[in-house]
Amino acid sequence: MVAAIEIDGLTKRYGDVTALDGVSLSVPEGSFFGLLGPNGAGKTTFINILVGLARKSGGEARVFGHDIETEYRAARDRVGLAPQEFNVDRFFPIREVLEHKAGYHGIPSPEARQRADEALKQVGIYEKRDTRFDWLSGGMKRRFLIARALVTDPDLLILDEPTAGVDVQLRHDLWELITDLNEGGTTILLTTHYIEEAERLCDEVAILDQGRVVTVATPGDLMDRGTDRITVTFRDPIRSTPSIAAGNGQVEAVEIRDGRLVVSASQGGLVAPELVRELDAAGYEIVDLDVSRTSLEEVFVELTRSDSSVTEEGTA
Amino acid sequence: MSRPTVQLRTLVRREILRFVRRPYNTFLPPIITNTLYFAVFGVILGSRIGSIAGVSYIQFVLPGLVVLGSISDAFENASFSIFHGRWNDYIDAVIVTPMSNLNMVASYVIASAIRGIVTALLIVGVGLVFTSVPISHPFYLAANVLVITTLFGGLGIIGGLWADDFDYLTVMNQFILRPLVFFGAVFYSLSVLPPLWRQVSLLNPMVYMVNGVRYGMIGVSEVDPNTSLAVLSTATVAVLAADYLLFRRGYGLTE
């Protein structure tokens, strides 16, 4: 199967500044792929190169097997983009803006109108079809950008911070919409600052930092790389740290907090049963156990903390 | 209808609707301005000037006013549309589509030429209120109007891609285009100039445009009409080629 996006050694320089530094990754067709990274990591530059709004300085990029420069028309025909910025034609009502967008993709006028209506209904702003973009609320503007990306029925939907600044209800509505699209076969490339969003939606995420891919993995795999916390509460609070042999090297730290035992370990869920057995055998009376998994956010912060975190794991 | 045709038609239609739906901003100004020109230069001053090249002064200035209005609007249409799209980033919605660069250039130029031609017809309409409008050589008239509006639509694209601010558009239209047209023998005959200034005037491309249209309307030209048309056509092809190369390179459009 041809990958939806295939990137090899992609580089983008602005004078002395390197925005993308040899990025390589592959996004499988039909997947829900997240692109995470702090501000200035190169996420939007990456997207802009894919859709023709920025020119690469080096490397290769293909969309469904089509080179983004030599076969730009075929590549762009498969893509729908909902950008971070509100870059909408203010001269026309939103339905006409969608009709124009469909027309630019070669969709004849009657079908373009039908698709425009469907896209507006899909995102729930059909009743605003004769309104100009400026008169929409912030949430409706965000919905409209997604409608514009959907009007051409793209095989690859690129969403650049789609839920930035929207309320919780709308965020959940948009999650539901894009999840449905993905289940229908549309490949999704999502950039987001909300780690919860990536954790909840994405099959796989790439973490980008300072123009380089730090890692590509499933959210679950990433979280396994973090440190979990096991908190054990005893009937009688303890004052000295017991000797812990459990965990087979996975235990990173043991400490006492307010009479409770706090054990930091990778894959804490696996360590906990062994720990309980060991403490029980040593005569400790356990009344409560809590295993707190590391969050994707903590892993993200750890991976993007410093230059030294950059590894050679760029190629997925 | 083929996909490229649908794409072209969509962008041309979008561009035309943009100016048709704002008549106070697009069509009314040339009507008012040219009414004033005809009233002042044609009727009030013209009656004292008498005839030039065998026609009344008002008929003599009419072709020049047609050129002035049509090329200004053709230029303004493309330059504003592209610059405004860049300024507000909505031109991105065109760039990210599968439209070819050639198709995009053609769309902006066609719409701008249509705007220029509509303006030319409006000015002729205003002229008809004040005088009769002779059409001596319809082919030359149509060909010249078509070529100059296309040329300035093409130049408008370059202006729109080059501009970094609204000031740039003003500079191009008011400080470059307008003076060239005013010194392009719109309101006077080259024969009234001293020999040196007559030769200098011949370096002004507007002279050829004004004379081309004047030849088509009143049958009088101070330069060879075929030479004018050939030079202007060549310039138009060169400008369109430049437009295409700029789009292909992404000048002013991509990072």
Coordinates of C-alpha atoms in Angstrom, one line a residue:
Chain A
M1 CA 0.0 0.0 0.0
V2 CA 1.3 3.5 -0.9
A3 CA 1.9 5.7 2.2
A4 CA -0.4 8.7 2.5
I5 CA 2.7 10.8 3.3
E6 CA 6.3 9.7 2.7
I7 CA 9.0 12.1 3.8
D8 CA 12.7 11.5 3.4
G9 CA 15.3 14.0 4.7
L10 CA 13.1 17.0 4.4
T11 CA 14.9 20.2 5.1
K12 CA 13.7 23.8 5.2
R13 CA 16.0 26.7 5.8
Y14 CA 15.1 30.4 6.1
G15 CA 18.5 32.1 5.8
D16 CA 20.5 30.9 8.8
V17 CA 17.5 29.4 10.5
T18 CA 16.8 25.7 9.9
A19 CA 13.1 25.1 10.4
L20 CA 13.2 21.5 9.3
D21 CA 16.4 19.5 9.6
G22 CA 16.3 16.2 7.7
V23 CA 12.8 15.1 8.7
S24 CA 11.9 11.5 7.7
L25 CA 8.7 9.8 8.4
S26 CA 5.9 7.8 6.9
V27 CA 2.2 8.2 7.5
P28 CA 0.3 5.0 6.6
E29 CA -2.9 5.4 4.5
G30 CA -6.0 5.4 6.7
S31 CA -4.1 6.2 9.9
F32 CA -4.7 9.0 12.4
F33 CA -1.3 10.5 12.8
G34 CA -0.4 13.2 15.3
L35 CA 2.4 15.7 14.9
L36 CA 3.4 17.1 18.3
G37 CA 5.9 19.7 19.2
P38 CA 6.5 22.9 21.1
N39 CA 6.0 26.3 19.3
G40 CA 8.6 26.7 16.6
A41 CA 9.2 23.0 16.3
G42 CA 8.5 23.1 12.6
K43 CA 5.0 21.6 12.5
T44 CA 3.4 24.3 10.4
T45 CA 6.4 24.5 8.1
F46 CA 6.1 20.8 7.5
I47 CA 2.4 21.1 6.6
N48 CA 3.0 24.1 4.4
I49 CA 5.6 22.2 2.4
L50 CA 3.2 19.4 1.8
V51 CA 0.5 21.6 0.4
G52 CA 2.7 24.0 -1.6
L53 CA 2.7 27.1 0.7
A54 CA 6.4 26.7 1.4
R55 CA 9.2 25.4 -0.8
K56 CA 11.5 22.7 0.6
S57 CA 15.3 23.3 0.7
G58 CA 16.1 19.6 0.4
G59 CA 14.8 16.1 0.7
E60 CA 11.9 14.3 -0.7
A61 CA 8.1 14.5 0.0
R62 CA 5.4 12.4 -1.5
V63 CA 1.6 12.4 -1.0
F64 CA 0.0 9.1 -2.0
G65 CA 3.1 8.5 -4.1
H66 CA 3.0 11.8 -5.9
D67 CA 6.0 14.1 -5.6
I68 CA 4.9 17.4 -4.1
E69 CA 6.8 19.4 -6.6
T70 CA 6.9 17.6 -9.9
E71 CA 3.4 16.1 -9.5
Y72 CA 2.0 18.9 -7.4
R73 CA -1.4 18.8 -9.0
A74 CA -2.0 15.2 -8.3
A75 CA -0.6 15.5 -4.8
R76 CA -2.7 18.6 -3.8
D77 CA -5.9 17.0 -5.3
R78 CA -5.8 14.4 -2.5
V79 CA -5.4 16.8 0.3
G80 CA -7.8 18.9 2.4
L81 CA -6.2 21.5 4.7
A82 CA -7.7 23.2 7.8
P83 CA -5.0 25.7 8.7
Q84 CA -4.3 27.3 12.0
E85 CA -5.0 30.8 10.7
F86 CA -8.3 32.1 9.5
N87 CA -7.3 32.5 5.8
V88 CA -10.7 32.8 4.3
D89 CA -12.0 34.9 1.4
R90 CA -14.0 37.7 3.1
F91 CA -15.7 38.9 0.0
F92 CA -18.2 36.0 -0.3
P93 CA -20.8 34.2 1.9
I94 CA -19.3 31.0 3.2
R95 CA -21.3 28.7 0.9
E96 CA -19.9 30.4 -2.1
V97 CA -16.4 30.2 -0.6
L98 CA -16.9 26.4 -0.5
E99 CA -18.2 26.3 -4.0
H100 CA -15.2 28.1 -5.2
K101 CA -12.9 25.8 -3.4
A102 CA -14.6 22.8 -5.0
G103 CA -14.4 24.4 -8.4
Y104 CA -10.6 24.9 -8.0
H105 CA -10.5 21.2 -7.7
G106 CA -12.3 20.8 -10.9
I107 CA -15.7 19.9 -9.4
P108 CA -18.5 21.3 -11.7
S109 CA -20.8 24.0 -10.4
P110 CA -24.0 22.0 -9.5
E111 CA -22.0 19.3 -7.7
A112 CA -19.9 22.0 -6.0
R113 CA -23.0 23.6 -4.5
Q114 CA -24.3 20.2 -3.3
R115 CA -20.9 19.4 -1.7
A116 CA -20.8 22.9 -0.1
D117 CA -24.2 22.3 1.5
E118 CA -23.2 18.8 2.7
A119 CA -19.9 20.1 4.2
L120 CA -21.7 22.9 6.0
K121 CA -24.3 20.4 7.4
Q122 CA -21.5 18.1 8.4
V123 CA -19.9 20.7 10.6
G124 CA -23.3 22.1 11.8
I125 CA -23.3 25.6 10.3
Y126 CA -25.6 25.1 7.3
E127 CA -28.0 27.7 8.6
K128 CA -25.2 30.3 8.3
R129 CA -24.5 29.5 4.7
D130 CA -25.3 33.0 3.4
T131 CA -23.2 34.7 6.1
R132 CA -19.8 36.0 5.4
F133 CA -16.9 34.6 7.4
D134 CA -16.3 37.7 9.5
W135 CA -19.7 37.4 11.0
L136 CA -19.3 33.9 12.3
S137 CA -18.4 33.2 16.0
G138 CA -15.0 31.9 16.8
G139 CA -16.2 28.3 17.1
M140 CA -18.1 28.5 13.8
K141 CA -15.0 29.9 12.1
R142 CA -13.1 26.8 13.2
R143 CA -15.9 24.6 12.0
F144 CA -15.9 26.4 8.7
L145 CA -12.2 25.8 8.1
I146 CA -12.9 22.1 8.5
A147 CA -15.9 22.3 6.1
R148 CA -13.6 23.9 3.6
A149 CA -11.1 21.1 4.0
L150 CA -13.9 18.5 3.6
V151 CA -15.7 20.0 0.6
T152 CA -13.4 18.2 -1.9
D153 CA -13.7 14.9 -0.1
P154 CA -10.0 14.5 0.5
D155 CA -8.1 11.3 1.1
L156 CA -5.7 13.1 3.4
L157 CA -7.1 15.6 5.9
I158 CA -4.5 17.9 7.4
L159 CA -5.6 19.7 10.6
D160 CA -3.3 22.3 12.0
E161 CA -4.3 23.0 15.6
P162 CA -8.0 22.5 14.8
T163 CA -9.2 22.9 18.4
A164 CA -7.1 25.8 19.4
G165 CA -9.2 28.3 21.4
V166 CA -12.5 26.4 21.1
D167 CA -14.7 25.5 24.0
V168 CA -14.9 22.0 25.4
Q169 CA -18.2 21.1 23.7
L170 CA -17.0 22.1 20.3
R171 CA -13.7 20.3 20.8
H172 CA -15.6 17.1 21.6
D173 CA -17.8 17.6 18.5
L174 CA -14.8 18.1 16.3
W175 CA -13.1 15.0 17.8
E176 CA -16.2 13.0 17.0
L177 CA -16.4 14.4 13.4
I178 CA -12.7 13.6 12.6
T179 CA -12.9 10.2 14.2
D180 CA -15.8 9.3 12.0
L181 CA -13.9 10.5 9.0
N182 CA -10.9 8.4 9.9
E183 CA -13.1 5.4 10.4
G184 CA -14.5 6.1 7.0
G185 CA -11.0 5.7 5.5
T186 CA -9.7 9.3 5.5
T187 CA -6.1 9.6 6.6
I188 CA -5.7 12.3 9.2
L189 CA -2.6 14.4 10.0
L190 CA -3.2 16.3 13.1
T191 CA -1.0 18.9 14.8
T192 CA -1.9 19.9 18.3
H193 CA -0.8 21.4 21.5
Y194 CA -3.3 19.4 23.4
I195 CA -1.6 16.2 24.4
E196 CA -4.9 14.8 25.6
E197 CA -6.1 15.2 22.0
A198 CA -3.2 13.2 20.5
E199 CA -3.5 10.6 23.3
R200 CA -7.2 10.2 22.6
L201 CA -7.3 10.3 18.8
C202 CA -4.0 9.3 17.3
D203 CA -2.8 5.8 16.2
E204 CA 0.7 7.1 16.0
V205 CA 2.5 10.4 16.9
A206 CA 5.7 12.0 15.8
I207 CA 7.3 14.4 18.2
L208 CA 9.0 17.2 16.5
D209 CA 11.5 19.5 18.2
Q210 CA 13.7 22.1 16.7
G211 CA 13.0 20.9 13.2
R212 CA 13.9 17.3 13.9
V213 CA 11.8 14.2 14.6
V214 CA 12.6 13.1 18.2
T215 CA 10.5 10.0 18.0
V216 CA 7.6 8.3 16.2
A217 CA 5.5 5.8 18.3
T218 CA 2.0 5.0 19.3
P219 CA 0.8 7.1 22.3
G220 CA 0.8 3.8 24.4
D221 CA 4.4 3.1 23.5
L222 CA 5.4 6.6 24.4
M223 CA 3.7 6.4 27.8
D224 CA 5.4 3.1 28.5
R225 CA 8.7 5.0 28.1
G226 CA 7.7 7.3 31.0
T227 CA 7.9 6.7 34.7
D228 CA 4.7 5.5 36.5
R229 CA 4.1 6.1 40.2
I230 CA 2.9 3.4 42.6
T231 CA 1.6 4.7 45.9
V232 CA 1.1 2.2 48.7
T233 CA -0.8 3.1 51.9
F234 CA -0.3 1.0 55.0
R235 CA -2.6 0.5 58.0
D236 CA 0.3 2.0 60.1
P237 CA 2.2 4.8 58.4
I238 CA 5.8 3.7 57.8
R239 CA 8.9 5.8 58.7
S240 CA 11.7 3.9 57.0
T241 CA 12.1 2.8 53.5
P242 CA 11.7 -1.0 53.1
S243 CA 14.2 -2.9 50.9
I244 CA 12.5 -3.4 47.5
A245 CA 13.7 -6.2 45.2
A246 CA 10.6 -6.2 43.0
G247 CA 10.6 -4.9 39.4
N248 CA 13.6 -6.5 38.0
G249 CA 15.4 -3.2 37.5
Q250 CA 12.3 -1.3 36.5
V251 CA 12.2 0.6 39.8
E252 CA 13.8 3.9 39.6
A253 CA 13.2 5.5 43.0
V254 CA 11.6 4.6 46.3
E255 CA 10.6 7.2 48.9
I256 CA 8.3 7.8 51.8
R257 CA 5.7 10.6 51.6
D258 CA 3.3 11.2 54.6
G259 CA 3.8 7.7 55.8
R260 CA 3.1 6.2 52.4
L261 CA 5.5 4.3 50.1
V262 CA 6.0 5.9 46.7
V263 CA 7.7 3.8 44.1
S264 CA 8.7 5.3 40.7
A265 CA 9.0 2.6 38.0
S266 CA 8.7 2.1 34.3
Q267 CA 5.6 0.0 33.4
G268 CA 4.3 0.4 36.9
G269 CA 1.3 -1.8 36.2
L270 CA 3.6 -4.8 35.9
V271 CA 5.7 -3.9 38.9
A272 CA 2.8 -3.3 41.3
P273 CA 1.6 -7.0 41.9
E274 CA 5.2 -8.1 42.6
L275 CA 5.7 -5.2 44.9
V276 CA 2.5 -6.0 46.8
R277 CA 3.5 -9.6 47.3
E278 CA 6.9 -8.6 48.5
L279 CA 5.6 -6.1 51.0
D280 CA 3.0 -8.6 52.2
A281 CA 5.6 -11.2 52.7
A282 CA 7.7 -8.7 54.7
G283 CA 4.7 -8.2 57.1
Y284 CA 3.4 -4.9 55.9
E285 CA -0.4 -4.5 56.1
I286 CA -1.5 -2.7 52.9
V287 CA -4.8 -0.9 52.9
D288 CA -4.6 1.0 49.5
L289 CA -2.7 0.9 46.3
D290 CA -2.7 3.5 43.5
V291 CA -0.8 3.2 40.2
S292 CA -0.6 6.5 38.5
R293 CA 0.5 6.1 34.8
T294 CA 2.8 8.7 33.3
S295 CA 0.9 11.0 30.9
L296 CA 1.8 11.6 27.3
E297 CA 2.4 15.2 28.3
E298 CA 5.1 14.2 30.8
V299 CA 6.8 12.1 28.1
F300 CA 6.4 15.0 25.6
V301 CA 8.0 17.4 28.1
E302 CA 10.8 15.0 28.8
L303 CA 11.5 14.4 25.1
T304 CA 11.5 18.0 24.1
R305 CA 13.3 19.3 27.2
S306 CA 16.7 19.9 25.7
D307 CA 18.8 19.4 22.5
S308 CA 20.4 16.3 24.0
S309 CA 17.0 14.5 23.8
V310 CA 17.2 14.4 20.0
T311 CA 17.9 10.9 18.9
E312 CA 18.3 9.2 15.7
E313 CA 14.9 7.6 15.7
G314 CA 13.6 9.9 13.0
T315 CA 12.8 7.3 10.4
A316 CA 9.5 5.5 11.1
Chain B
M1 CA -16.3 20.4 -19.4
S2 CA -12.7 19.4 -18.6
R3 CA -11.3 19.8 -15.1
P4 CA -8.8 22.6 -16.1
T5 CA -11.8 24.4 -17.7
V6 CA -13.9 24.1 -14.6
Q7 CA -11.0 25.4 -12.5
L8 CA -10.4 28.3 -14.8
R9 CA -14.0 29.2 -15.0
T10 CA -14.4 29.0 -11.2
L11 CA -11.5 31.5 -10.5
V12 CA -12.5 33.8 -13.3
R13 CA -16.1 33.8 -12.0
R14 CA -14.9 34.5 -8.5
E15 CA -12.8 37.4 -9.7
I16 CA -15.7 38.8 -11.8
L17 CA -18.2 38.5 -9.0
R18 CA -15.8 40.3 -6.7
F19 CA -15.9 43.5 -8.8
V20 CA -19.5 43.2 -10.1
R21 CA -20.9 43.0 -6.6
R22 CA -19.1 46.2 -5.6
P23 CA -20.2 48.7 -8.2
Y24 CA -19.7 51.7 -6.0
N25 CA -16.1 50.8 -5.7
T26 CA -15.5 49.5 -9.3
F27 CA -17.9 51.0 -11.8
L28 CA -19.1 54.2 -10.4
P29 CA -15.7 55.9 -10.0
P30 CA -14.8 55.8 -13.7
I31 CA -18.4 57.0 -14.6
I32 CA -18.1 60.0 -12.3
T33 CA -14.5 60.7 -13.2
N34 CA -15.0 60.6 -16.9
T35 CA -18.2 62.6 -16.7
L36 CA -16.1 65.3 -15.1
Y37 CA -13.4 64.9 -17.8
F38 CA -15.9 65.2 -20.6
A39 CA -17.6 68.2 -19.0
V40 CA -14.5 70.1 -18.3
F41 CA -12.1 69.2 -21.0
G42 CA -14.6 68.3 -23.7
V43 CA -17.4 70.8 -23.3
I44 CA -16.0 73.8 -21.3
L45 CA -12.4 73.9 -22.6
G46 CA -13.0 71.9 -25.8
S47 CA -15.3 74.5 -27.2
R48 CA -12.5 77.0 -27.1
I49 CA -9.9 74.6 -28.6
G50 CA -11.8 73.7 -31.7
S51 CA -10.9 70.7 -33.8
I52 CA -7.8 68.5 -33.7
A53 CA -6.9 66.1 -36.5
G54 CA -10.2 66.9 -38.1
V55 CA -12.4 66.0 -35.1
S56 CA -13.8 67.9 -32.2
Y57 CA -11.6 68.1 -29.1
I58 CA -14.0 66.0 -27.1
Q59 CA -13.8 63.2 -29.7
F60 CA -10.0 63.5 -29.8
V61 CA -9.7 63.0 -26.0
L62 CA -12.2 60.2 -25.8
P63 CA -9.8 57.3 -26.9
G64 CA -7.2 58.5 -24.4
L65 CA -9.8 58.5 -21.6
V66 CA -10.8 55.0 -22.6
V67 CA -7.2 53.8 -22.4
L68 CA -6.7 55.6 -19.1
G69 CA -9.8 54.1 -17.5
S70 CA -9.4 50.6 -18.9
I71 CA -5.8 50.0 -18.1
S72 CA -6.1 51.5 -14.7
D73 CA -8.9 49.2 -13.8
A74 CA -7.3 46.2 -15.4
F75 CA -4.2 46.8 -13.4
E76 CA -6.0 47.6 -10.2
N77 CA -8.1 44.5 -10.5
A78 CA -5.3 42.0 -10.7
S79 CA -2.9 43.8 -8.3
F80 CA -5.6 44.4 -5.6
S81 CA -7.0 40.9 -5.8
I82 CA -3.6 39.2 -5.5
F83 CA -2.2 41.6 -3.0
H84 CA -5.3 41.5 -0.8
G85 CA -5.3 37.7 -1.0
R86 CA -1.7 37.7 0.1
W87 CA -2.3 40.3 2.8
N88 CA -5.2 38.2 4.3
D89 CA -3.7 34.9 3.3
Y90 CA -6.8 33.7 1.5
I91 CA -4.9 33.3 -1.7
D92 CA -3.5 30.2 0.0
A93 CA -6.9 28.6 -0.6
V94 CA -6.1 28.8 -4.3
I95 CA -2.5 27.9 -4.1
V96 CA -3.1 24.6 -2.2
T97 CA -5.5 23.3 -4.9
P98 CA -4.6 21.2 -8.0
M99 CA -4.9 24.3 -10.3
S100 CA -1.9 24.7 -12.6
N101 CA 0.1 27.8 -12.4
L102 CA -0.8 28.6 -16.0
N103 CA -4.5 28.3 -15.1
M104 CA -4.2 30.7 -12.1
V105 CA -2.4 33.3 -14.2
A106 CA -4.9 33.0 -17.0
S107 CA -7.8 33.4 -14.6
Y108 CA -6.5 36.6 -13.0
V109 CA -5.6 38.1 -16.4
I110 CA -8.9 37.2 -18.1
A111 CA -11.0 38.6 -15.2
S112 CA -8.8 41.8 -15.1
A113 CA -9.1 42.2 -18.9
I114 CA -12.9 41.9 -18.6
R115 CA -13.0 44.5 -15.9
G116 CA -10.9 46.8 -18.2
I117 CA -13.2 46.2 -21.2
V118 CA -16.3 46.9 -19.1
T119 CA -14.7 50.1 -17.9
A120 CA -13.9 51.0 -21.5
L121 CA -17.5 50.4 -22.5
L122 CA -18.7 52.6 -19.6
I123 CA -16.5 55.4 -20.6
V124 CA -17.7 55.2 -24.2
G125 CA -21.2 55.2 -22.8
V126 CA -20.5 58.4 -20.9
G127 CA -18.9 59.8 -24.0
L128 CA -22.1 59.2 -26.0
V129 CA -23.9 61.5 -23.6
F130 CA -21.6 64.4 -24.7
T131 CA -20.8 63.6 -28.3
S132 CA -21.1 61.0 -31.1
V133 CA -18.5 58.2 -30.9
P134 CA -17.2 57.2 -34.3
I135 CA -15.7 53.7 -34.8
S136 CA -13.5 54.0 -37.9
H137 CA -11.6 50.7 -37.6
P138 CA -13.5 48.2 -35.4
F139 CA -10.8 45.5 -35.6
Y140 CA -8.0 47.8 -34.5
L141 CA -10.2 49.2 -31.7
A142 CA -11.1 45.7 -30.4
A143 CA -7.6 44.4 -30.8
N144 CA -6.0 47.3 -29.0
V145 CA -8.4 47.3 -26.1
L146 CA -8.0 43.6 -25.7
V147 CA -4.2 43.7 -25.8
I148 CA -3.8 46.7 -23.5
T149 CA -6.3 45.4 -20.9
T150 CA -4.6 42.0 -21.0
L151 CA -1.2 43.6 -20.8
F152 CA -2.2 45.6 -17.7
G153 CA -3.9 42.7 -16.1
G154 CA -0.6 40.9 -16.5
L155 CA 1.3 43.8 -15.1
G156 CA -1.2 44.0 -12.2
I157 CA -0.2 40.4 -11.3
I158 CA 3.4 41.4 -11.0
G159 CA 2.4 44.4 -9.0
G160 CA 0.2 42.3 -6.7
L161 CA 3.0 39.8 -6.1
W162 CA 5.6 42.5 -5.6
A163 CA 3.7 44.7 -3.2
D164 CA 4.4 44.4 0.5
D165 CA 1.9 47.0 1.5
F166 CA -1.0 49.0 0.2
D167 CA 1.3 51.9 -0.3
Y168 CA 3.0 50.0 -3.1
L169 CA -0.2 49.7 -5.1
T170 CA -0.8 53.5 -4.7
V171 CA 2.8 54.2 -5.9
M172 CA 2.3 52.0 -9.0
N173 CA -1.1 53.4 -9.9
Q174 CA -0.7 57.0 -9.1
F175 CA 3.0 57.8 -9.4
I176 CA 3.9 55.6 -12.4
L177 CA 0.9 54.6 -14.4
R178 CA -1.1 57.8 -14.3
P179 CA 1.7 60.2 -15.2
L180 CA 2.7 58.0 -18.1
V181 CA -0.9 58.1 -19.4
F182 CA -1.2 61.8 -19.0
F183 CA 2.0 62.3 -20.9
G184 CA 0.9 59.7 -23.4
A185 CA -0.9 62.2 -25.7
V186 CA -4.3 61.7 -24.2
F187 CA -5.2 65.4 -24.0
Y188 CA -3.0 66.8 -26.8
S189 CA -1.6 65.9 -30.2
L190 CA 2.1 65.0 -30.4
S191 CA 2.4 67.4 -33.2
V192 CA 2.0 70.4 -30.8
L193 CA 5.2 69.3 -29.0
P194 CA 8.7 70.6 -29.8
P195 CA 10.7 68.0 -31.8
L196 CA 12.8 66.9 -28.8
W197 CA 9.8 66.3 -26.5
R198 CA 8.0 64.6 -29.4
Q199 CA 10.9 62.1 -29.6
V200 CA 11.0 61.7 -25.9
S201 CA 7.2 61.0 -25.9
L202 CA 7.7 58.2 -28.4
L203 CA 9.6 56.3 -25.6
N204 CA 6.4 56.3 -23.6
P205 CA 4.5 53.1 -24.2
M206 CA 1.2 54.8 -23.5
V207 CA 1.6 56.9 -26.6
Y208 CA 1.2 53.7 -28.7
M209 CA -1.8 52.5 -26.7
V210 CA -3.6 55.8 -27.0
N211 CA -2.8 56.1 -30.7
G212 CA -3.9 52.5 -31.3
V213 CA -7.3 53.1 -29.7
R214 CA -7.5 56.5 -31.3
Y215 CA -6.9 55.0 -34.7
G216 CA -9.6 52.4 -34.1
M217 CA -12.1 55.1 -33.1
I218 CA -11.5 58.2 -35.1
G219 CA -9.1 56.8 -37.8
V220 CA -6.2 59.1 -36.8
S221 CA -2.9 58.0 -35.4
E222 CA 0.4 59.7 -35.0
V223 CA 2.3 56.4 -35.1
D224 CA 1.9 53.4 -37.4
P225 CA -1.1 51.4 -35.9
N226 CA 0.3 48.1 -37.0
T227 CA 3.6 48.8 -35.3
S228 CA 1.8 49.8 -32.2
L229 CA -0.3 46.7 -32.1
A230 CA 2.7 44.5 -32.8
V231 CA 4.8 46.1 -30.0
L232 CA 2.0 46.0 -27.5
S233 CA 1.2 42.3 -28.4
T234 CA 4.9 41.4 -27.9
A235 CA 5.0 43.2 -24.6
T236 CA 1.8 41.4 -23.5
V237 CA 3.3 38.0 -24.3
A238 CA 6.5 38.9 -22.4
V239 CA 4.5 40.1 -19.3
L240 CA 2.3 37.0 -19.3
A241 CA 5.4 34.8 -19.5
A242 CA 6.9 36.7 -16.5
D243 CA 3.6 36.2 -14.6
Y244 CA 3.8 32.4 -15.2
L245 CA 7.4 32.2 -14.2
L246 CA 6.7 34.2 -11.0
F247 CA 3.8 31.9 -10.1
R248 CA 5.8 28.8 -10.8
R249 CA 8.6 30.1 -8.6
G250 CA 6.1 31.0 -5.9
Y251 CA 7.3 34.6 -5.8
G252 CA 5.3 36.5 -3.2
L253 CA 3.1 33.4 -2.7
T254 CA 5.2 30.8 -0.9
E255 CA 7.8 30.9 1.8

